[in-house]
PDB file of C-alpha atoms and ligand atoms in Angstrom:
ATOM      1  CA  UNK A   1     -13.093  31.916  67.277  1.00 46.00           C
ATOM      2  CA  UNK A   2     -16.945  32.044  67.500  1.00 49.00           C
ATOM      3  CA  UNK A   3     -17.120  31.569  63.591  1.00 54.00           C
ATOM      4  CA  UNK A   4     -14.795  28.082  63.967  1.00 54.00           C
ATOM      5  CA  UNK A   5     -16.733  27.023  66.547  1.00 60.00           C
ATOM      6  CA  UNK A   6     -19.948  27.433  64.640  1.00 63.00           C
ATOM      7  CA  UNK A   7     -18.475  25.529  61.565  1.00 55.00           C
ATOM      8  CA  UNK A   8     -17.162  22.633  63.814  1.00 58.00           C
ATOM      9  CA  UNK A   9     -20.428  22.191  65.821  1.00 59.00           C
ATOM     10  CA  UNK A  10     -21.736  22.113  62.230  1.00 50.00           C
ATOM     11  CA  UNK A  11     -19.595  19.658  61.050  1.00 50.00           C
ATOM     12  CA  UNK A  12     -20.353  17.871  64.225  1.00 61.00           C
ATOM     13  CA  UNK A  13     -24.033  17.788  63.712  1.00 64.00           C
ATOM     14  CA  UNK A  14     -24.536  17.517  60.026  1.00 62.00           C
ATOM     15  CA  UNK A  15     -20.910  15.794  58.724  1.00 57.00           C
ATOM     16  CA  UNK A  16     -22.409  12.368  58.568  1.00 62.00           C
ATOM     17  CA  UNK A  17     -25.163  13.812  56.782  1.00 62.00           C
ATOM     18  CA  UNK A  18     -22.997  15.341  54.208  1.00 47.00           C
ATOM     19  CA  UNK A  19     -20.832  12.118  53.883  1.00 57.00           C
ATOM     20  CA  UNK A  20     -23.660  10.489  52.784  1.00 57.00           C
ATOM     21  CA  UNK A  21     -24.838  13.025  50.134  1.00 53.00           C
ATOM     22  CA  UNK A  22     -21.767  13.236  49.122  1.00 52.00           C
ATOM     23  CA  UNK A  23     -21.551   8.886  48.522  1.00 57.00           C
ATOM     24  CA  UNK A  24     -24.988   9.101  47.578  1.00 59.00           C
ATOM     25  CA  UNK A  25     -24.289  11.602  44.587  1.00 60.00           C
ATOM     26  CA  UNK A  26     -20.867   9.444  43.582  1.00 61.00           C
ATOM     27  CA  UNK A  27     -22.898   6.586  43.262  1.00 56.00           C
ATOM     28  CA  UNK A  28     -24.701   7.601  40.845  1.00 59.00           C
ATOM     29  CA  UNK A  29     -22.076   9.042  38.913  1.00 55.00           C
ATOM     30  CA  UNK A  30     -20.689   5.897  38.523  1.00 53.00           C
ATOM     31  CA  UNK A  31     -23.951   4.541  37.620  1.00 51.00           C
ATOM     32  CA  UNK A  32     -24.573   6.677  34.897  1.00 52.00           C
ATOM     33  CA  UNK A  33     -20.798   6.053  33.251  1.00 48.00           C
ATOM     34  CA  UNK A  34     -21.155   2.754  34.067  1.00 52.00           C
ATOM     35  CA  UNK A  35     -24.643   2.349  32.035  1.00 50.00           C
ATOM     36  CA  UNK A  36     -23.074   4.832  29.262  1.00 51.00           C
ATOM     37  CA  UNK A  37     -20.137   2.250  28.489  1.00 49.00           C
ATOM     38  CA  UNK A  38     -22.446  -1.048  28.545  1.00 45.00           C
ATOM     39  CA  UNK A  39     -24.288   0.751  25.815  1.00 46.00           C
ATOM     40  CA  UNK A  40     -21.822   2.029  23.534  1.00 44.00           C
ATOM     41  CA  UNK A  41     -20.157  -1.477  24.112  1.00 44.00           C
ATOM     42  CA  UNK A  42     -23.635  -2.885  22.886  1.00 45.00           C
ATOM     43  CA  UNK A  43     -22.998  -0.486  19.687  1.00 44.00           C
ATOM     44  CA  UNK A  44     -19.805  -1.582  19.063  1.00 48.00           C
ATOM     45  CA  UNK A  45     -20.918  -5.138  18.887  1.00 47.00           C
ATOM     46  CA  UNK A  46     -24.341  -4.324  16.915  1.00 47.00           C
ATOM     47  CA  UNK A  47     -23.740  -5.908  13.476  1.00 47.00           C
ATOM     48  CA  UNK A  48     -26.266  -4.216  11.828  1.00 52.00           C
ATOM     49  CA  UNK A  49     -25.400  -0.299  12.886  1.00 54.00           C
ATOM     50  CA  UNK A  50     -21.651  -1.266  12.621  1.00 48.00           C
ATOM     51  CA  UNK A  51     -20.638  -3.682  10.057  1.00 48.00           C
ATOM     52  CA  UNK A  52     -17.065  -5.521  10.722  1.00 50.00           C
ATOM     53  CA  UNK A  53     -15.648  -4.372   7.054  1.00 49.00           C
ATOM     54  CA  UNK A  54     -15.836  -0.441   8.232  1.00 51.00           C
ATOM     55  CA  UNK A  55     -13.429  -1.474  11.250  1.00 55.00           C
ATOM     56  CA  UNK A  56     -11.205  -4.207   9.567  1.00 57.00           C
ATOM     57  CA  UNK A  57     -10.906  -2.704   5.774  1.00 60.00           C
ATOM     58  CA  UNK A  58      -7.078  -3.655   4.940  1.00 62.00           C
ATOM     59  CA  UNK A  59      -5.618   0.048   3.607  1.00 66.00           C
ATOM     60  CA  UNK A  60      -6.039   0.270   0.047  1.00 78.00           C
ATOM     61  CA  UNK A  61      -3.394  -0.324  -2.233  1.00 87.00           C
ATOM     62  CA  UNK A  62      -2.024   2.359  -4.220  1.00 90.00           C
ATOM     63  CA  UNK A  63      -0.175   2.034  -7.333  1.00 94.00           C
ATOM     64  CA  UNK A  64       2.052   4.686  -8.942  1.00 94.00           C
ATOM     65  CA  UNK A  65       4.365   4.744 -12.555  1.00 96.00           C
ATOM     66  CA  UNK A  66       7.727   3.087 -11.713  1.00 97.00           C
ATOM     67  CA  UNK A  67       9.273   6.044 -13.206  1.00 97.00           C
ATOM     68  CA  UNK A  68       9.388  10.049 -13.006  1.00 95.00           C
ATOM     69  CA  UNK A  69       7.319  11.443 -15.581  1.00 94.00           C
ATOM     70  CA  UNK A  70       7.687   7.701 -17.913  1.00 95.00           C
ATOM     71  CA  UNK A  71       6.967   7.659 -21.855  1.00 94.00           C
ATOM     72  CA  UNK A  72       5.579   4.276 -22.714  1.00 94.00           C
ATOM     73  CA  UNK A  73       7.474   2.679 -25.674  1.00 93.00           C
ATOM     74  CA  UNK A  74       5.307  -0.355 -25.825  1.00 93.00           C
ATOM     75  CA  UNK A  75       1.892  -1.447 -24.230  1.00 93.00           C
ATOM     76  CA  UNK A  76       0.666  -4.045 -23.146  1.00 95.00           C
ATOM     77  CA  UNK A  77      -1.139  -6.655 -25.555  1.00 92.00           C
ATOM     78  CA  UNK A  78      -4.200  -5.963 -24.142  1.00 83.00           C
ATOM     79  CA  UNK A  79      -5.962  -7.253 -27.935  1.00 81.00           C
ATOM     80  CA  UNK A  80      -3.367  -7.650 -30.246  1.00 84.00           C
ATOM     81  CA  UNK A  81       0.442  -8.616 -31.018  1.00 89.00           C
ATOM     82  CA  UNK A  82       3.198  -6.464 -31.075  1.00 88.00           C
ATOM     83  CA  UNK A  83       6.258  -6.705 -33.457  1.00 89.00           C
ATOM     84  CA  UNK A  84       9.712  -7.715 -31.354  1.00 91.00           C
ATOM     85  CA  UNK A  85      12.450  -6.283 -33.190  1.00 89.00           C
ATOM     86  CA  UNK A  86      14.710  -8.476 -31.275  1.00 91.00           C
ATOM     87  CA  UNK A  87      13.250 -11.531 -32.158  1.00 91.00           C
ATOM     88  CA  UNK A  88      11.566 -10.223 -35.696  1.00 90.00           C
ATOM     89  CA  UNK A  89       8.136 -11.880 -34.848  1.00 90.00           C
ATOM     90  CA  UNK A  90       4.821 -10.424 -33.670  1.00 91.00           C
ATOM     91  CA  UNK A  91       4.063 -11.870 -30.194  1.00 92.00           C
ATOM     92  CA  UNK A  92       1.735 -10.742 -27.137  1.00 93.00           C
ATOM     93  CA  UNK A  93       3.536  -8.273 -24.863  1.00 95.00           C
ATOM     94  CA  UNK A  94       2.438  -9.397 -20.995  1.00 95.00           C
ATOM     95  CA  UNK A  95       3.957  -5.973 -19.438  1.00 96.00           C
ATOM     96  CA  UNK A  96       4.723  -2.033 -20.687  1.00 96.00           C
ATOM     97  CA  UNK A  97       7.999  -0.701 -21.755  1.00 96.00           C
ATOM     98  CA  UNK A  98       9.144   2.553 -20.249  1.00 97.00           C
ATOM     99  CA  UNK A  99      11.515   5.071 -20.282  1.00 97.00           C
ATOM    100  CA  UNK A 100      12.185   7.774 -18.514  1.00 97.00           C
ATOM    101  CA  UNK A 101      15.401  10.927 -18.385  1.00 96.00           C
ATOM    102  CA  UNK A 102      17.241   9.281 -15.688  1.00 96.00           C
ATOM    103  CA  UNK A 103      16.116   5.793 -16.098  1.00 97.00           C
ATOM    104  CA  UNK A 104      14.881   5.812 -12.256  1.00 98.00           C
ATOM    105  CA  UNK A 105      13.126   2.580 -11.308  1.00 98.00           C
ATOM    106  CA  UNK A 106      10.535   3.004  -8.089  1.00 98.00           C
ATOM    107  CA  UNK A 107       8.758   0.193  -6.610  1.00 98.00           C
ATOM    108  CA  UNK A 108       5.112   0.721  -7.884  1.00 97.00           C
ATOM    109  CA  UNK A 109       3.098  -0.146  -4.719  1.00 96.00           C
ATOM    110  CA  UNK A 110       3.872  -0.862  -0.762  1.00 97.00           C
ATOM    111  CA  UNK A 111       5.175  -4.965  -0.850  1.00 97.00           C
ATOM    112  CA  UNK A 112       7.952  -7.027  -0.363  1.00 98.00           C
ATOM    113  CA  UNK A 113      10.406  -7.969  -2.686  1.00 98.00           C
ATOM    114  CA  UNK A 114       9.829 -11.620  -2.981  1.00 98.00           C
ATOM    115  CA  UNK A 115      12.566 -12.669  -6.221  1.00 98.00           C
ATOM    116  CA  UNK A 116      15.380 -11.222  -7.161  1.00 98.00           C
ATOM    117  CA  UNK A 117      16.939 -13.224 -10.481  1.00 98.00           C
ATOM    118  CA  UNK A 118      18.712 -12.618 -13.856  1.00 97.00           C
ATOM    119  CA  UNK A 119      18.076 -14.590 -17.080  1.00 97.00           C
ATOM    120  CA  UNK A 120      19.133 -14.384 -20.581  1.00 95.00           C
ATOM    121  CA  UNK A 121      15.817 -12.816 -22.257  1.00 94.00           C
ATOM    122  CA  UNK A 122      14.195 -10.611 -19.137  1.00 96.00           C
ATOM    123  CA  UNK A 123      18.182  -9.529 -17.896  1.00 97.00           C
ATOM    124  CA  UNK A 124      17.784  -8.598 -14.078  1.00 98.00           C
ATOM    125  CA  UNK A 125      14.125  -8.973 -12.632  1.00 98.00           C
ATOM    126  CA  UNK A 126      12.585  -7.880  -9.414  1.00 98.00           C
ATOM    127  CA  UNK A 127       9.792  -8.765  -8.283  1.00 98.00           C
ATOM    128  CA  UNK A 128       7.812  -7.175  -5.281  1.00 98.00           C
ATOM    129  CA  UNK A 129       4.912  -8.904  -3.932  1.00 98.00           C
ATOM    130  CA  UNK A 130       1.821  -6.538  -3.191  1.00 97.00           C
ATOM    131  CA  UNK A 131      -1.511  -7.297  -0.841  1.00 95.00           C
ATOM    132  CA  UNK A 132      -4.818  -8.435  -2.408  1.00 94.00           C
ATOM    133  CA  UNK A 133      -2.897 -11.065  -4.379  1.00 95.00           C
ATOM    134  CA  UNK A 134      -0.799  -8.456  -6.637  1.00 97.00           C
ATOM    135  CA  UNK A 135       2.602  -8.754  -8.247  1.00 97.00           C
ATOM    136  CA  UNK A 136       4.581  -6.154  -9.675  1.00 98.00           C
ATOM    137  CA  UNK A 137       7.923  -7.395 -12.009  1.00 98.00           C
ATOM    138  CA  UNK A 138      10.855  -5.609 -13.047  1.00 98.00           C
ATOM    139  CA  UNK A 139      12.886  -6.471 -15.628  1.00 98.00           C
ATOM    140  CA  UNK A 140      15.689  -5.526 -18.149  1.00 97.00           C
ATOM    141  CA  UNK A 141      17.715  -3.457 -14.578  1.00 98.00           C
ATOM    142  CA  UNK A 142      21.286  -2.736 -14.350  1.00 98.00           C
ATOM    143  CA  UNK A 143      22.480  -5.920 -12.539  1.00 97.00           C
ATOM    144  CA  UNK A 144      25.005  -3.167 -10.486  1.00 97.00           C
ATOM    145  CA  UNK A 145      23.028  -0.582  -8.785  1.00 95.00           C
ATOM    146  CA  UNK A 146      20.529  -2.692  -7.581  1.00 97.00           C
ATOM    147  CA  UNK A 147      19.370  -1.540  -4.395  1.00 98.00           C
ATOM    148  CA  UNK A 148      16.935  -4.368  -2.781  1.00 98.00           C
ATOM    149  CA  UNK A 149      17.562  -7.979  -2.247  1.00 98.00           C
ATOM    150  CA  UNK A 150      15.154 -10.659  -1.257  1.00 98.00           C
ATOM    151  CA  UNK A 151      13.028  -9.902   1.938  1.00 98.00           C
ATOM    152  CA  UNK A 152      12.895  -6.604   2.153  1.00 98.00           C
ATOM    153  CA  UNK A 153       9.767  -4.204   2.687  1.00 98.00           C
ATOM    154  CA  UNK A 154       9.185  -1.329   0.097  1.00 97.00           C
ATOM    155  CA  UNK A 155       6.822   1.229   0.294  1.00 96.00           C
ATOM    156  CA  UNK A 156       5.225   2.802  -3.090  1.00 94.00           C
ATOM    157  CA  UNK A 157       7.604   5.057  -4.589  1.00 95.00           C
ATOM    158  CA  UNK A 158      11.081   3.233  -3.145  1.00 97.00           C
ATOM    159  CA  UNK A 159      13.588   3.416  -5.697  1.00 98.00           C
ATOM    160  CA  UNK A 160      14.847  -0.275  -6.514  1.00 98.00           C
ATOM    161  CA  UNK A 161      17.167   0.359  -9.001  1.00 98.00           C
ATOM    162  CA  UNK A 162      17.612   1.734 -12.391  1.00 98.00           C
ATOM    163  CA  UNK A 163      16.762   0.462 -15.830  1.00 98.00           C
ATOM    164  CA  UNK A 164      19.465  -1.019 -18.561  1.00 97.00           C
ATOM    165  CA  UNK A 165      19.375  -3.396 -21.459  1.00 96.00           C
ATOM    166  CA  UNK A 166      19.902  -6.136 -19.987  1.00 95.00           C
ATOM    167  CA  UNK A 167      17.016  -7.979 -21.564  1.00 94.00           C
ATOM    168  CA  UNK A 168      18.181  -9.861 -24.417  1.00 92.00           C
ATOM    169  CA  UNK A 169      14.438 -10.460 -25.707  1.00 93.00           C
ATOM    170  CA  UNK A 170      14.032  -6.741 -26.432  1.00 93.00           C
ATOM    171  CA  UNK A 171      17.474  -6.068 -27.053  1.00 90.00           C
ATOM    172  CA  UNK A 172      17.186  -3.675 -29.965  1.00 89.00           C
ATOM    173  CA  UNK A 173      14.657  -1.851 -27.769  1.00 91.00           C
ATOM    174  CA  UNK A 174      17.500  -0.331 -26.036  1.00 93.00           C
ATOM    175  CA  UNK A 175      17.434   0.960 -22.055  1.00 97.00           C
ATOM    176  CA  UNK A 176      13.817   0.575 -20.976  1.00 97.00           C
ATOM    177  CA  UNK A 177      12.391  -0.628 -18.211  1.00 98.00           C
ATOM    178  CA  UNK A 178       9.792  -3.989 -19.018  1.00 97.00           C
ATOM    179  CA  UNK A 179       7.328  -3.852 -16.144  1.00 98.00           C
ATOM    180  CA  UNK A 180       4.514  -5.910 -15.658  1.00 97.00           C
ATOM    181  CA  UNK A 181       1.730  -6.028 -13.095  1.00 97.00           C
ATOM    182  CA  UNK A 182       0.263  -9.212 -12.205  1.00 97.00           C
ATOM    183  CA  UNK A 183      -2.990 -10.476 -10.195  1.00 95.00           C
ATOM    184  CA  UNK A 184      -3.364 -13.843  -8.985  1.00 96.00           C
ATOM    185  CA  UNK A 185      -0.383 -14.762 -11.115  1.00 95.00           C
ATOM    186  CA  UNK A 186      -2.098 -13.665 -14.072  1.00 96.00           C
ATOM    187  CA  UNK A 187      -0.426 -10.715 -16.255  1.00 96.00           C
ATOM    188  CA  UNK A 188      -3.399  -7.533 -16.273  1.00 95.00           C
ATOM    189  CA  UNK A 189      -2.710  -4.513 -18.274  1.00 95.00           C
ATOM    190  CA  UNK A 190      -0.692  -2.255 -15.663  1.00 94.00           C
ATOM    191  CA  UNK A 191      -2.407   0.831 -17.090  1.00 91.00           C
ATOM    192  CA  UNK A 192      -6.119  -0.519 -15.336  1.00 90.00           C
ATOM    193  CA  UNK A 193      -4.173   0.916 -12.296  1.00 90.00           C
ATOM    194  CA  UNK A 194      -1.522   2.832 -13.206  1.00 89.00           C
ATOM    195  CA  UNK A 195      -1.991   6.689 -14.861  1.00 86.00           C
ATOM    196  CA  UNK A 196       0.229   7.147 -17.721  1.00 82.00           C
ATOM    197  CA  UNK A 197       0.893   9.937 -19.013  1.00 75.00           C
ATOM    198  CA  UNK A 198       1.064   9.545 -22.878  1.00 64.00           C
ATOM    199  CA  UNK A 199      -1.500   6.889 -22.650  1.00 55.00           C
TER     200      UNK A 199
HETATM  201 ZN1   ZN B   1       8.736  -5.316 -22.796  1.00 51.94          ZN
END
């Protein structure tokens, strides 16, 4: 009893006292965080110690093979013509041929499959549309086991179908797969960004 006493005639006396310690000390807490935030706001906004590409770089684009463990049957005319068998005339080559054991066709990069078409000399094309102005094209596929359409996302490695012979241009090349990479609609040797193996 004596000991409560003492505390609550303590209280009594001193409790405004420590109320105001107590608001004094919380105070400046809050100055302190408050200070702490303005300036790593001010960092955040500092050009010069933190330049807007390290906080808005787009991811990087990635580009793969688009085929498991691919042989390339003919490059790309990087500096010189190619003989067509088909046609029985040299002529540039704008993409690589490939083949591969199961014939396995994989969307090279993430994109969007922006055309989906058939024509006499390229057979069954896809085409998937890439960032930083990229296109990858697919042609010569097995019109039946296509497995994209128009509009839909693909990330790198998707499988899109499988290769045929479809390709009436490079008929007597047999099932391969013609792929061609393309930047700002121009045709760039696919094997400045993709790793071949027999290259
Ligand atoms: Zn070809």
């Amino acid at each position: 009893m004596k000991k409560e006493n003492k505390f609550a005639a303590f209280i009594k006396k001193y409790g405004a006292y420590c109320m105001a310690g107590i608001l004094v000390v919380a105070i400046a807490v809050t100055v302190v965080i408050a200070s702490s935030d303005l300036e790593s706001t001010n960092a955040n906004l500092s050009p010069a110690e933190n330049p807007i590409v390290s906080v808005s770089a787009p991811p990087a684009l990635t580009f793969s093979v688009p085929m498991l463990n691919a042989e390339i049957v003919k490059e790309f005319s990087a500096d010189g013509l190619y003989f067509n068998k088909t046609r029985g005339q040299w002529e540039y080559h704008g993409g690589v041929d490939l083949i591969s054991d199961d014939m396995a066709v994989f969307s090279a990069a993430d994109g969007k499959v922006s055309a989906v078409y058939s024509n006499y000399g390229d057979g069954q094309v896809v085409v998937i549309t890439h960032s930083n102005n990229f296109k990858s094209v697919y042609s010569s596929l097995d019109a039946d086991s296509l497995l994209v359409e128009v509009g839909d996302n693909v990330k790198h490695g998707d499988r899109i179908g499988t290769a045929s012979d479809t390709a009436n241009y490079e008929q007597l090349d047999g099932t391969h797969l013609h792929f061609e990479l393309l930047q700002n609609d121009q045709k760039i040797d696919p094997s400045n960004y993709l790793e071949f193996e027999n290259k």
